[in-house]
């Protein structure tokens, strides 16, 4: 896909946040290309790379790159997930930076789009986000589940989360500040971007194939993220049980009256095992399900009250000489 060449004014200060997990093979090409793309319009450029507990040579590669390029590298003590990595990056953005770009390191977010992002931001939008035109890099099952998830979240939450928009975004300084005020530990970034508000616009892009390596988002991680998304932004799953409970108890009251009437008219009747068994198993199932949903929320409350940080940074590697330089 060709992206329009835009005539943009230059930006005084741009920050880029790049979360990486096992990207040793992509980074040697990605960092220079990102820098050369952004240097075209940013007078001052900060690149913050977050190593999310990579098991390959990512940190080594980043150290090599630092010899040539000015990078700030935050090394997590283990894998905390992309949401935590983005959170860490956002908290390190220089408050003077006018805008902040969030971008993946695997070339799936086309660098050629960045200029259009900046142009839209210069036109006054405080958040510019990329929308994937087709999502063929994921198996059909995952795509169906993701469509279902967005439909569900649309219906049960008050916030509007755009479909097929990910973390490829340009955020104004005010948006970064707002996101940094949100202290929750279970972070569903797509929900948080929507929750903070601000004026937004979308730019369509076609995701490229991953240059090297594999996507680290398996079915389990995506389901976890979906549950975090729903439970962080909607109380409906909790409330619906009161309605279901009211319906089921009303029905059983009617049924009880019918039985009393039947007994008065026809005397005691022994048969009825089937009804009892169905009622017990049905209600047992409903109760377990509702307890499970309660459990999801309690687990999240538990995570929040423990007040553990969302991530631990084990080292900060800075290209510029500073006291926390490794
Ligand atoms: N990533 C991360 N932590 C993780 C998984 C992924 O920081 O636990 C990074 C990864 O290195 C990449 C970006 O997040 O820069 C997107 O990940 P990936 O390509 O695996 O996801 P997909 O593009 O399939 O959504
Ligand atoms: Mg990717």
mmCIF file of C-alpha atoms and ligand atoms in Angstrom:
data_model
loop_
_atom_site.group_PDB
_atom_site.id
_atom_site.type_symbol
_atom_site.label_atom_id
_atom_site.label_comp_id
_atom_site.label_asym_id
_atom_site.label_seq_id
_atom_site.Cartn_x
_atom_site.Cartn_y
_atom_site.Cartn_z
ATOM 1 C CA UNK A 1 0.000 0.000 0.000
ATOM 2 C CA UNK A 2 1.261 3.484 -0.846
ATOM 3 C CA UNK A 3 0.862 6.070 1.836
ATOM 4 C CA UNK A 4 0.388 9.697 0.845
ATOM 5 C CA UNK A 5 3.492 11.861 0.960
ATOM 6 C CA UNK A 6 2.612 14.617 3.354
ATOM 7 C CA UNK A 7 4.020 18.073 3.714
ATOM 8 C CA UNK A 8 4.404 18.419 7.441
ATOM 9 C CA UNK A 9 5.959 21.067 9.538
ATOM 10 C CA UNK A 10 8.761 19.860 11.670
ATOM 11 C CA UNK A 11 8.120 18.845 15.252
ATOM 12 C CA UNK A 12 10.269 20.150 18.052
ATOM 13 C CA UNK A 13 10.361 16.994 20.119
ATOM 14 C CA UNK A 14 9.062 13.506 19.349
ATOM 15 C CA UNK A 15 9.308 10.402 21.528
ATOM 16 C CA UNK A 16 8.955 6.831 20.270
ATOM 17 C CA UNK A 17 8.092 3.912 22.523
ATOM 18 C CA UNK A 18 9.018 0.484 21.225
ATOM 19 C CA UNK A 19 8.080 -2.586 23.311
ATOM 20 C CA UNK A 20 10.217 -5.590 22.386
ATOM 21 C CA UNK A 21 10.100 -9.255 23.240
ATOM 22 C CA UNK A 22 12.524 -11.560 21.415
ATOM 23 C CA UNK A 23 13.129 -9.119 18.574
ATOM 24 C CA UNK A 24 16.917 -9.551 18.233
ATOM 25 C CA UNK A 25 16.565 -10.283 14.523
ATOM 26 C CA UNK A 26 14.337 -7.292 13.734
ATOM 27 C CA UNK A 27 15.976 -4.549 15.787
ATOM 28 C CA UNK A 28 19.204 -4.045 13.771
ATOM 29 C CA UNK A 29 17.062 -3.015 10.813
ATOM 30 C CA UNK A 30 14.160 -1.506 12.672
ATOM 31 C CA UNK A 31 15.941 1.075 14.857
ATOM 32 C CA UNK A 32 17.952 2.735 12.032
ATOM 33 C CA UNK A 33 14.892 2.840 9.783
ATOM 34 C CA UNK A 34 12.693 4.296 12.529
ATOM 35 C CA UNK A 35 15.287 6.943 13.282
ATOM 36 C CA UNK A 36 15.816 7.911 9.664
ATOM 37 C CA UNK A 37 12.050 8.131 9.120
ATOM 38 C CA UNK A 38 11.471 10.335 12.180
ATOM 39 C CA UNK A 39 14.531 12.522 11.717
ATOM 40 C CA UNK A 40 12.811 13.811 8.586
ATOM 41 C CA UNK A 41 10.458 15.868 10.704
ATOM 42 C CA UNK A 42 11.527 15.711 14.366
ATOM 43 C CA UNK A 43 14.142 18.165 15.558
ATOM 44 C CA UNK A 44 14.659 16.218 18.779
ATOM 45 C CA UNK A 45 13.970 12.514 18.915
ATOM 46 C CA UNK A 46 13.831 10.249 21.985
ATOM 47 C CA UNK A 47 13.601 6.515 21.432
ATOM 48 C CA UNK A 48 12.606 4.430 24.429
ATOM 49 C CA UNK A 49 12.900 0.679 23.910
ATOM 50 C CA UNK A 50 11.475 -1.620 26.557
ATOM 51 C CA UNK A 51 12.912 -5.110 26.665
ATOM 52 C CA UNK A 52 10.067 -7.187 28.040
ATOM 53 C CA UNK A 53 12.151 -10.032 29.456
ATOM 54 C CA UNK A 54 13.376 -11.335 26.093
ATOM 55 C CA UNK A 55 14.918 -14.796 26.049
ATOM 56 C CA UNK A 56 17.059 -14.188 22.957
ATOM 57 C CA UNK A 57 19.890 -11.682 22.391
ATOM 58 C CA UNK A 58 17.640 -8.631 22.288
ATOM 59 C CA UNK A 59 19.456 -6.821 25.118
ATOM 60 C CA UNK A 60 22.859 -7.530 23.542
ATOM 61 C CA UNK A 61 21.629 -6.244 20.198
ATOM 62 C CA UNK A 62 20.236 -3.105 21.845
ATOM 63 C CA UNK A 63 23.571 -2.461 23.569
ATOM 64 C CA UNK A 64 25.322 -2.716 20.195
ATOM 65 C CA UNK A 65 22.788 -0.335 18.639
ATOM 66 C CA UNK A 66 23.324 2.146 21.462
ATOM 67 C CA UNK A 67 26.920 2.579 20.314
ATOM 68 C CA UNK A 68 25.582 4.170 17.167
ATOM 69 C CA UNK A 69 22.139 5.505 18.024
ATOM 70 C CA UNK A 70 20.810 7.381 21.027
ATOM 71 C CA UNK A 71 18.398 4.952 22.685
ATOM 72 C CA UNK A 72 17.044 4.633 26.183
ATOM 73 C CA UNK A 73 16.586 0.972 26.987
ATOM 74 C CA UNK A 74 14.481 -0.206 29.919
ATOM 75 C CA UNK A 75 15.169 -3.851 30.711
ATOM 76 C CA UNK A 76 12.371 -5.632 32.540
ATOM 77 C CA UNK A 77 13.307 -8.240 35.137
ATOM 78 C CA UNK A 78 11.027 -10.742 33.356
ATOM 79 C CA UNK A 79 8.263 -10.817 30.768
ATOM 80 C CA UNK A 80 5.424 -8.604 32.048
ATOM 81 C CA UNK A 81 3.548 -8.295 28.755
ATOM 82 C CA UNK A 82 3.231 -5.620 26.114
ATOM 83 C CA UNK A 83 0.703 -3.564 28.091
ATOM 84 C CA UNK A 84 3.176 -3.253 30.976
ATOM 85 C CA UNK A 85 5.981 -2.402 28.547
ATOM 86 C CA UNK A 86 3.947 0.416 26.988
ATOM 87 C CA UNK A 87 3.030 1.678 30.460
ATOM 88 C CA UNK A 88 6.698 1.771 31.462
ATOM 89 C CA UNK A 89 7.607 3.593 28.259
ATOM 90 C CA UNK A 90 4.859 6.179 28.705
ATOM 91 C CA UNK A 91 5.957 6.904 32.259
ATOM 92 C CA UNK A 92 9.469 7.690 30.986
ATOM 93 C CA UNK A 93 8.459 10.113 28.257
ATOM 94 C CA UNK A 94 10.069 13.527 28.674
ATOM 95 C CA UNK A 95 7.265 15.959 29.637
ATOM 96 C CA UNK A 96 8.676 18.372 27.063
ATOM 97 C CA UNK A 97 8.027 15.914 24.249
ATOM 98 C CA UNK A 98 5.190 17.277 22.125
ATOM 99 C CA UNK A 99 4.002 13.928 20.799
ATOM 100 C CA UNK A 100 4.711 10.263 21.453
ATOM 101 C CA UNK A 101 4.595 7.420 18.964
ATOM 102 C CA UNK A 102 3.857 3.830 20.023
ATOM 103 C CA UNK A 103 5.151 1.318 17.501
ATOM 104 C CA UNK A 104 5.976 -2.415 17.277
ATOM 105 C CA UNK A 105 9.468 -3.513 16.361
ATOM 106 C CA UNK A 106 8.513 -6.215 13.865
ATOM 107 C CA UNK A 107 7.756 -3.886 10.897
ATOM 108 C CA UNK A 108 4.059 -4.762 11.010
ATOM 109 C CA UNK A 109 3.352 -1.104 11.658
ATOM 110 C CA UNK A 110 4.513 0.594 8.434
ATOM 111 C CA UNK A 111 7.061 3.322 9.095
ATOM 112 C CA UNK A 112 5.763 5.171 6.041
ATOM 113 C CA UNK A 113 2.558 5.930 7.981
ATOM 114 C CA UNK A 114 4.257 7.944 10.697
ATOM 115 C CA UNK A 115 4.337 11.119 8.610
ATOM 116 C CA UNK A 116 0.550 10.962 8.119
ATOM 117 C CA UNK A 117 0.121 10.456 11.866
ATOM 118 C CA UNK A 118 2.167 13.590 12.534
ATOM 119 C CA UNK A 119 0.240 15.528 9.911
ATOM 120 C CA UNK A 120 -3.097 14.650 11.527
ATOM 121 C CA UNK A 121 -1.721 15.562 14.942
ATOM 122 C CA UNK A 122 -0.603 18.914 13.553
ATOM 123 C CA UNK A 123 -4.116 19.471 12.317
ATOM 124 C CA UNK A 124 -5.235 19.363 15.913
ATOM 125 C CA UNK A 125 -6.100 15.742 16.701
ATOM 126 C CA UNK A 126 -4.738 14.721 20.069
ATOM 127 C CA UNK A 127 -4.645 11.020 19.303
ATOM 128 C CA UNK A 128 -4.029 9.485 15.883
ATOM 129 C CA UNK A 129 -4.393 5.715 15.688
ATOM 130 C CA UNK A 130 -3.758 3.167 13.000
ATOM 131 C CA UNK A 131 -6.578 0.892 11.865
ATOM 132 C CA UNK A 132 -5.609 -2.391 10.222
ATOM 133 C CA UNK A 133 -7.265 -2.827 6.864
ATOM 134 C CA UNK A 134 -7.028 -6.597 6.851
ATOM 135 C CA UNK A 135 -5.846 -8.862 9.526
ATOM 136 C CA UNK A 136 -4.662 -11.903 7.616
ATOM 137 C CA UNK A 137 -1.675 -12.611 9.829
ATOM 138 C CA UNK A 138 -3.855 -14.380 12.390
ATOM 139 C CA UNK A 139 -5.658 -17.708 12.144
ATOM 140 C CA UNK A 140 -9.382 -17.604 11.356
ATOM 141 C CA UNK A 141 -10.389 -18.712 14.866
ATOM 142 C CA UNK A 142 -8.492 -15.806 16.450
ATOM 143 C CA UNK A 143 -10.018 -13.349 13.985
ATOM 144 C CA UNK A 144 -13.542 -14.622 14.713
ATOM 145 C CA UNK A 145 -12.939 -14.440 18.456
ATOM 146 C CA UNK A 146 -11.600 -10.923 18.149
ATOM 147 C CA UNK A 147 -14.652 -9.774 16.152
ATOM 148 C CA UNK A 148 -16.906 -11.336 18.785
ATOM 149 C CA UNK A 149 -14.918 -9.637 21.552
ATOM 150 C CA UNK A 150 -15.220 -6.167 20.018
ATOM 151 C CA UNK A 151 -18.955 -6.627 19.408
ATOM 152 C CA UNK A 152 -19.392 -7.716 23.035
ATOM 153 C CA UNK A 153 -17.322 -4.894 24.498
ATOM 154 C CA UNK A 154 -19.207 -2.388 22.311
ATOM 155 C CA UNK A 155 -22.471 -3.523 23.822
ATOM 156 C CA UNK A 156 -21.538 -3.859 27.453
ATOM 157 C CA UNK A 157 -19.185 -0.938 28.049
ATOM 158 C CA UNK A 158 -19.833 2.776 27.816
ATOM 159 C CA UNK A 159 -16.514 3.417 26.052
ATOM 160 C CA UNK A 160 -16.057 3.127 22.312
ATOM 161 C CA UNK A 161 -13.111 0.972 21.357
ATOM 162 C CA UNK A 162 -12.478 1.172 17.615
ATOM 163 C CA UNK A 163 -12.293 -2.229 15.921
ATOM 164 C CA UNK A 164 -8.991 -3.288 14.429
ATOM 165 C CA UNK A 165 -7.125 -0.451 16.076
ATOM 166 C CA UNK A 166 -4.125 -1.501 18.072
ATOM 167 C CA UNK A 167 -1.255 0.186 19.812
ATOM 168 C CA UNK A 168 0.105 1.886 16.674
ATOM 169 C CA UNK A 169 -0.632 5.442 17.781
ATOM 170 C CA UNK A 170 0.609 8.975 18.041
ATOM 171 C CA UNK A 171 -0.336 10.609 21.331
ATOM 172 C CA UNK A 172 -0.269 14.252 22.214
ATOM 173 C CA UNK A 173 1.576 15.309 25.373
ATOM 174 C CA UNK A 174 -1.755 15.791 27.190
ATOM 175 C CA UNK A 175 -2.850 12.251 26.344
ATOM 176 C CA UNK A 176 0.418 10.833 27.648
ATOM 177 C CA UNK A 177 -0.066 12.793 30.861
ATOM 178 C CA UNK A 178 -3.639 11.520 31.193
ATOM 179 C CA UNK A 179 -2.574 7.896 30.610
ATOM 180 C CA UNK A 180 0.167 8.276 33.195
ATOM 181 C CA UNK A 181 -2.432 9.282 35.765
ATOM 182 C CA UNK A 182 -4.193 5.929 35.471
ATOM 183 C CA UNK A 183 -2.673 3.766 38.153
ATOM 184 C CA UNK A 184 -4.512 0.501 37.616
ATOM 185 C CA UNK A 185 -2.264 -2.519 37.381
ATOM 186 C CA UNK A 186 -4.426 -4.693 35.163
ATOM 187 C CA UNK A 187 -3.987 -2.591 32.069
ATOM 188 C CA UNK A 188 -6.043 -3.005 28.951
ATOM 189 C CA UNK A 189 -4.437 -0.271 26.884
ATOM 190 C CA UNK A 190 -7.020 -0.197 24.081
ATOM 191 C CA UNK A 191 -9.673 0.507 26.695
ATOM 192 C CA UNK A 192 -7.540 3.127 28.420
ATOM 193 C CA UNK A 193 -6.904 5.031 25.159
ATOM 194 C CA UNK A 194 -10.665 5.172 24.688
ATOM 195 C CA UNK A 195 -11.387 5.994 28.330
ATOM 196 C CA UNK A 196 -9.133 9.058 28.496
ATOM 197 C CA UNK A 197 -11.082 10.675 25.666
ATOM 198 C CA UNK A 198 -9.494 13.543 23.664
ATOM 199 C CA UNK A 199 -10.024 14.193 19.975
ATOM 200 C CA UNK A 200 -9.095 11.209 17.869
ATOM 201 C CA UNK A 201 -8.749 10.279 14.243
ATOM 202 C CA UNK A 202 -7.951 7.031 12.467
ATOM 203 C CA UNK A 203 -5.526 6.292 9.674
ATOM 204 C CA UNK A 204 -5.870 3.065 7.770
ATOM 205 C CA UNK A 205 -2.880 0.855 7.112
ATOM 206 C CA UNK A 206 -2.185 -2.612 5.821
ATOM 207 C CA UNK A 207 -0.149 -4.581 8.343
ATOM 208 C CA UNK A 208 3.015 -5.943 6.780
ATOM 209 C CA UNK A 209 4.148 -9.481 7.478
ATOM 210 C CA UNK A 210 6.305 -9.848 10.529
ATOM 211 C CA UNK A 211 9.906 -9.502 9.263
ATOM 212 C CA UNK A 212 11.399 -12.147 11.543
ATOM 213 C CA UNK A 213 10.138 -14.361 14.349
ATOM 214 C CA UNK A 214 6.592 -15.136 15.399
ATOM 215 C CA UNK A 215 3.768 -13.258 17.027
ATOM 216 C CA UNK A 216 3.832 -13.928 20.754
ATOM 217 C CA UNK A 217 0.088 -13.571 21.151
ATOM 218 C CA UNK A 218 -1.338 -17.057 21.443
ATOM 219 C CA UNK A 219 -4.956 -17.911 22.132
ATOM 220 C CA UNK A 220 -4.475 -18.015 25.911
ATOM 221 C CA UNK A 221 -2.831 -14.576 26.109
ATOM 222 C CA UNK A 222 -5.557 -13.078 23.926
ATOM 223 C CA UNK A 223 -8.326 -14.620 26.039
ATOM 224 C CA UNK A 224 -6.621 -13.267 29.187
ATOM 225 C CA UNK A 225 -6.459 -9.826 27.610
ATOM 226 C CA UNK A 226 -10.102 -10.023 26.547
ATOM 227 C CA UNK A 227 -11.198 -10.934 30.098
ATOM 228 C CA UNK A 228 -9.099 -8.064 31.497
ATOM 229 C CA UNK A 229 -10.717 -5.753 28.934
ATOM 230 C CA UNK A 230 -14.251 -6.765 29.844
ATOM 231 C CA UNK A 231 -13.787 -6.810 33.598
ATOM 232 C CA UNK A 232 -11.885 -3.493 33.640
ATOM 233 C CA UNK A 233 -14.530 -1.610 31.727
ATOM 234 C CA UNK A 234 -17.860 -3.257 32.460
ATOM 235 C CA UNK A 235 -19.805 -4.292 35.558
ATOM 236 C CA UNK A 236 -22.500 -5.907 33.447
ATOM 237 C CA UNK A 237 -21.229 -9.482 33.948
ATOM 238 C CA UNK A 238 -21.697 -8.934 37.704
ATOM 239 C CA UNK A 239 -25.071 -7.264 37.431
ATOM 240 C CA UNK A 240 -26.639 -9.692 34.999
ATOM 241 C CA UNK A 241 -26.711 -12.369 37.700
ATOM 242 C CA UNK A 242 -29.185 -10.344 39.746
ATOM 243 C CA UNK A 243 -31.501 -10.293 36.717
ATOM 244 C CA UNK A 244 -30.991 -13.986 35.963
ATOM 245 C CA UNK A 245 -31.468 -14.762 39.667
ATOM 246 C CA UNK A 246 -34.714 -12.784 39.741
ATOM 247 C CA UNK A 247 -36.019 -14.540 36.608
ATOM 248 C CA UNK A 248 -35.103 -18.023 37.862
ATOM 249 C CA UNK A 249 -36.594 -17.436 41.321
ATOM 250 C CA UNK A 250 -39.811 -16.027 39.837
ATOM 251 C CA UNK A 251 -40.103 -19.068 37.600
ATOM 252 C CA UNK A 252 -39.520 -21.411 40.536
ATOM 253 C CA UNK A 253 -42.146 -19.558 42.573
ATOM 254 C CA UNK A 254 -44.670 -20.058 39.772
ATOM 255 C CA UNK A 255 -43.635 -23.695 39.557
ATOM 256 C CA UNK A 256 -44.068 -24.103 43.341
ATOM 257 C CA UNK A 257 -47.574 -22.640 43.157
ATOM 258 C CA UNK A 258 -48.410 -25.036 40.325
ATOM 259 C CA UNK A 259 -47.198 -27.993 42.404
ATOM 260 C CA UNK A 260 -49.246 -26.876 45.424
ATOM 261 C CA UNK A 261 -52.308 -26.509 43.226
ATOM 262 C CA UNK A 262 -51.688 -29.888 41.621
ATOM 263 C CA UNK A 263 -51.275 -31.540 45.047
ATOM 264 C CA UNK A 264 -54.495 -30.002 46.324
ATOM 265 C CA UNK A 265 -56.432 -31.133 43.255
ATOM 266 C CA UNK A 266 -54.847 -34.491 42.460
ATOM 267 C CA UNK A 267 -53.164 -35.537 45.708
ATOM 268 C CA UNK A 268 -49.496 -36.433 46.150
ATOM 269 C CA UNK A 269 -47.799 -37.643 43.036
ATOM 270 C CA UNK A 270 -44.429 -39.406 43.247
ATOM 271 C CA UNK A 271 -42.947 -39.052 39.756
ATOM 272 C CA UNK A 272 -40.810 -35.982 39.127
ATOM 273 C CA UNK A 273 -37.201 -37.167 39.375
ATOM 274 C CA UNK A 274 -36.394 -35.778 35.966
ATOM 275 C CA UNK A 275 -37.621 -32.320 36.906
ATOM 276 C CA UNK A 276 -35.647 -32.368 40.142
ATOM 277 C CA UNK A 277 -32.451 -33.538 38.484
ATOM 278 C CA UNK A 278 -32.708 -30.966 35.710
ATOM 279 C CA UNK A 279 -33.475 -28.201 38.202
ATOM 280 C CA UNK A 280 -30.560 -29.131 40.464
ATOM 281 C CA UNK A 281 -27.989 -29.446 37.681
ATOM 282 C CA UNK A 282 -29.228 -26.345 35.871
ATOM 283 C CA UNK A 283 -29.152 -24.200 38.988
ATOM 284 C CA UNK A 284 -25.821 -25.755 40.058
ATOM 285 C CA UNK A 285 -24.356 -24.789 36.684
ATOM 286 C CA UNK A 286 -25.699 -21.261 36.864
ATOM 287 C CA UNK A 287 -24.372 -20.833 40.398
ATOM 288 C CA UNK A 288 -20.897 -22.074 39.490
ATOM 289 C CA UNK A 289 -20.785 -19.782 36.482
ATOM 290 C CA UNK A 290 -21.821 -16.776 38.525
ATOM 291 C CA UNK A 291 -19.330 -17.608 41.267
ATOM 292 C CA UNK A 292 -16.663 -17.893 38.548
ATOM 293 C CA UNK A 293 -17.509 -14.424 37.258
ATOM 294 C CA UNK A 294 -17.479 -13.031 40.801
ATOM 295 C CA UNK A 295 -14.085 -14.691 41.135
ATOM 296 C CA UNK A 296 -12.753 -12.846 38.078
ATOM 297 C CA UNK A 297 -13.629 -9.500 39.630
ATOM 298 C CA UNK A 298 -12.368 -10.482 43.075
ATOM 299 C CA UNK A 299 -9.087 -11.609 41.505
ATOM 300 C CA UNK A 300 -8.758 -8.190 39.910
ATOM 301 C CA UNK A 301 -9.569 -6.401 43.167
ATOM 302 C CA UNK A 302 -6.958 -8.617 44.825
ATOM 303 C CA UNK A 303 -4.353 -7.649 42.225
ATOM 304 C CA UNK A 304 -5.120 -3.964 42.729
ATOM 305 C CA UNK A 305 -5.062 -4.004 46.535
ATOM 306 C CA UNK A 306 -1.729 -5.799 46.607
ATOM 307 C CA UNK A 307 -0.368 -2.642 44.997
ATOM 308 C CA UNK A 308 2.418 -4.451 43.251
ATOM 309 C CA UNK A 309 3.911 -2.426 40.425
ATOM 310 C CA UNK A 310 2.814 -3.421 36.915
ATOM 311 C CA UNK A 311 6.456 -4.189 36.044
ATOM 312 C CA UNK A 312 9.961 -4.211 37.484
ATOM 313 C CA UNK A 313 12.778 -2.526 35.613
ATOM 314 C CA UNK A 314 16.024 -4.333 36.326
ATOM 315 C CA UNK A 315 18.315 -2.018 34.355
ATOM 316 C CA UNK A 316 18.163 1.235 32.477
ATOM 317 C CA UNK A 317 20.684 1.401 29.641
ATOM 318 C CA UNK A 318 21.133 4.898 28.400
ATOM 319 C CA UNK A 319 23.163 6.019 25.399
ATOM 320 C CA UNK A 320 23.788 9.342 27.025
ATOM 321 C CA UNK A 321 26.226 9.336 29.919
ATOM 322 C CA UNK A 322 24.178 9.359 33.104
ATOM 323 C CA UNK A 323 24.417 7.896 36.566
ATOM 324 C CA UNK A 324 22.182 4.902 35.782
ATOM 325 C CA UNK A 325 24.209 4.061 32.709
ATOM 326 C CA UNK A 326 25.229 0.402 32.565
HETATM 327 N N1 LIG B 1 5.790 -7.688 22.811
HETATM 328 C C1 LIG B 1 6.151 -7.345 24.106
HETATM 329 N N2 LIG B 1 5.852 -8.222 25.123
HETATM 330 C C2 LIG B 1 5.180 -9.389 24.907
HETATM 331 C C3 LIG B 1 4.773 -9.684 23.581
HETATM 332 C C4 LIG B 1 5.095 -8.816 22.563
HETATM 333 O O1 LIG B 1 6.771 -6.309 24.344
HETATM 334 O O2 LIG B 1 4.948 -10.130 25.872
HETATM 335 C C5 LIG B 1 6.142 -6.748 21.709
HETATM 336 C C6 LIG B 1 6.750 -7.400 20.472
HETATM 337 O O3 LIG B 1 8.153 -7.477 20.559
HETATM 338 C C7 LIG B 1 6.318 -6.464 19.351
HETATM 339 C C8 LIG B 1 4.955 -5.998 19.845
HETATM 340 O O4 LIG B 1 4.940 -6.179 21.262
HETATM 341 O O5 LIG B 1 7.189 -5.344 19.220
HETATM 342 C C9 LIG B 1 3.817 -6.766 19.188
HETATM 343 O O6 LIG B 1 3.947 -8.137 19.459
HETATM 344 P P1 LIG B 1 3.613 -9.265 18.399
HETATM 345 O O7 LIG B 1 4.190 -8.922 17.069
HETATM 346 O O8 LIG B 1 4.030 -10.560 19.008
HETATM 347 O O9 LIG B 1 2.025 -9.183 18.376
HETATM 348 P P2 LIG B 1 1.031 -9.014 17.120
HETATM 349 O O10 LIG B 1 1.692 -8.117 16.124
HETATM 350 O O11 LIG B 1 0.818 -10.359 16.617
HETATM 351 O O12 LIG B 1 -0.185 -8.391 17.732
HETATM 352 MG MG1 LIG B 2 3.523 -8.134 15.388
#
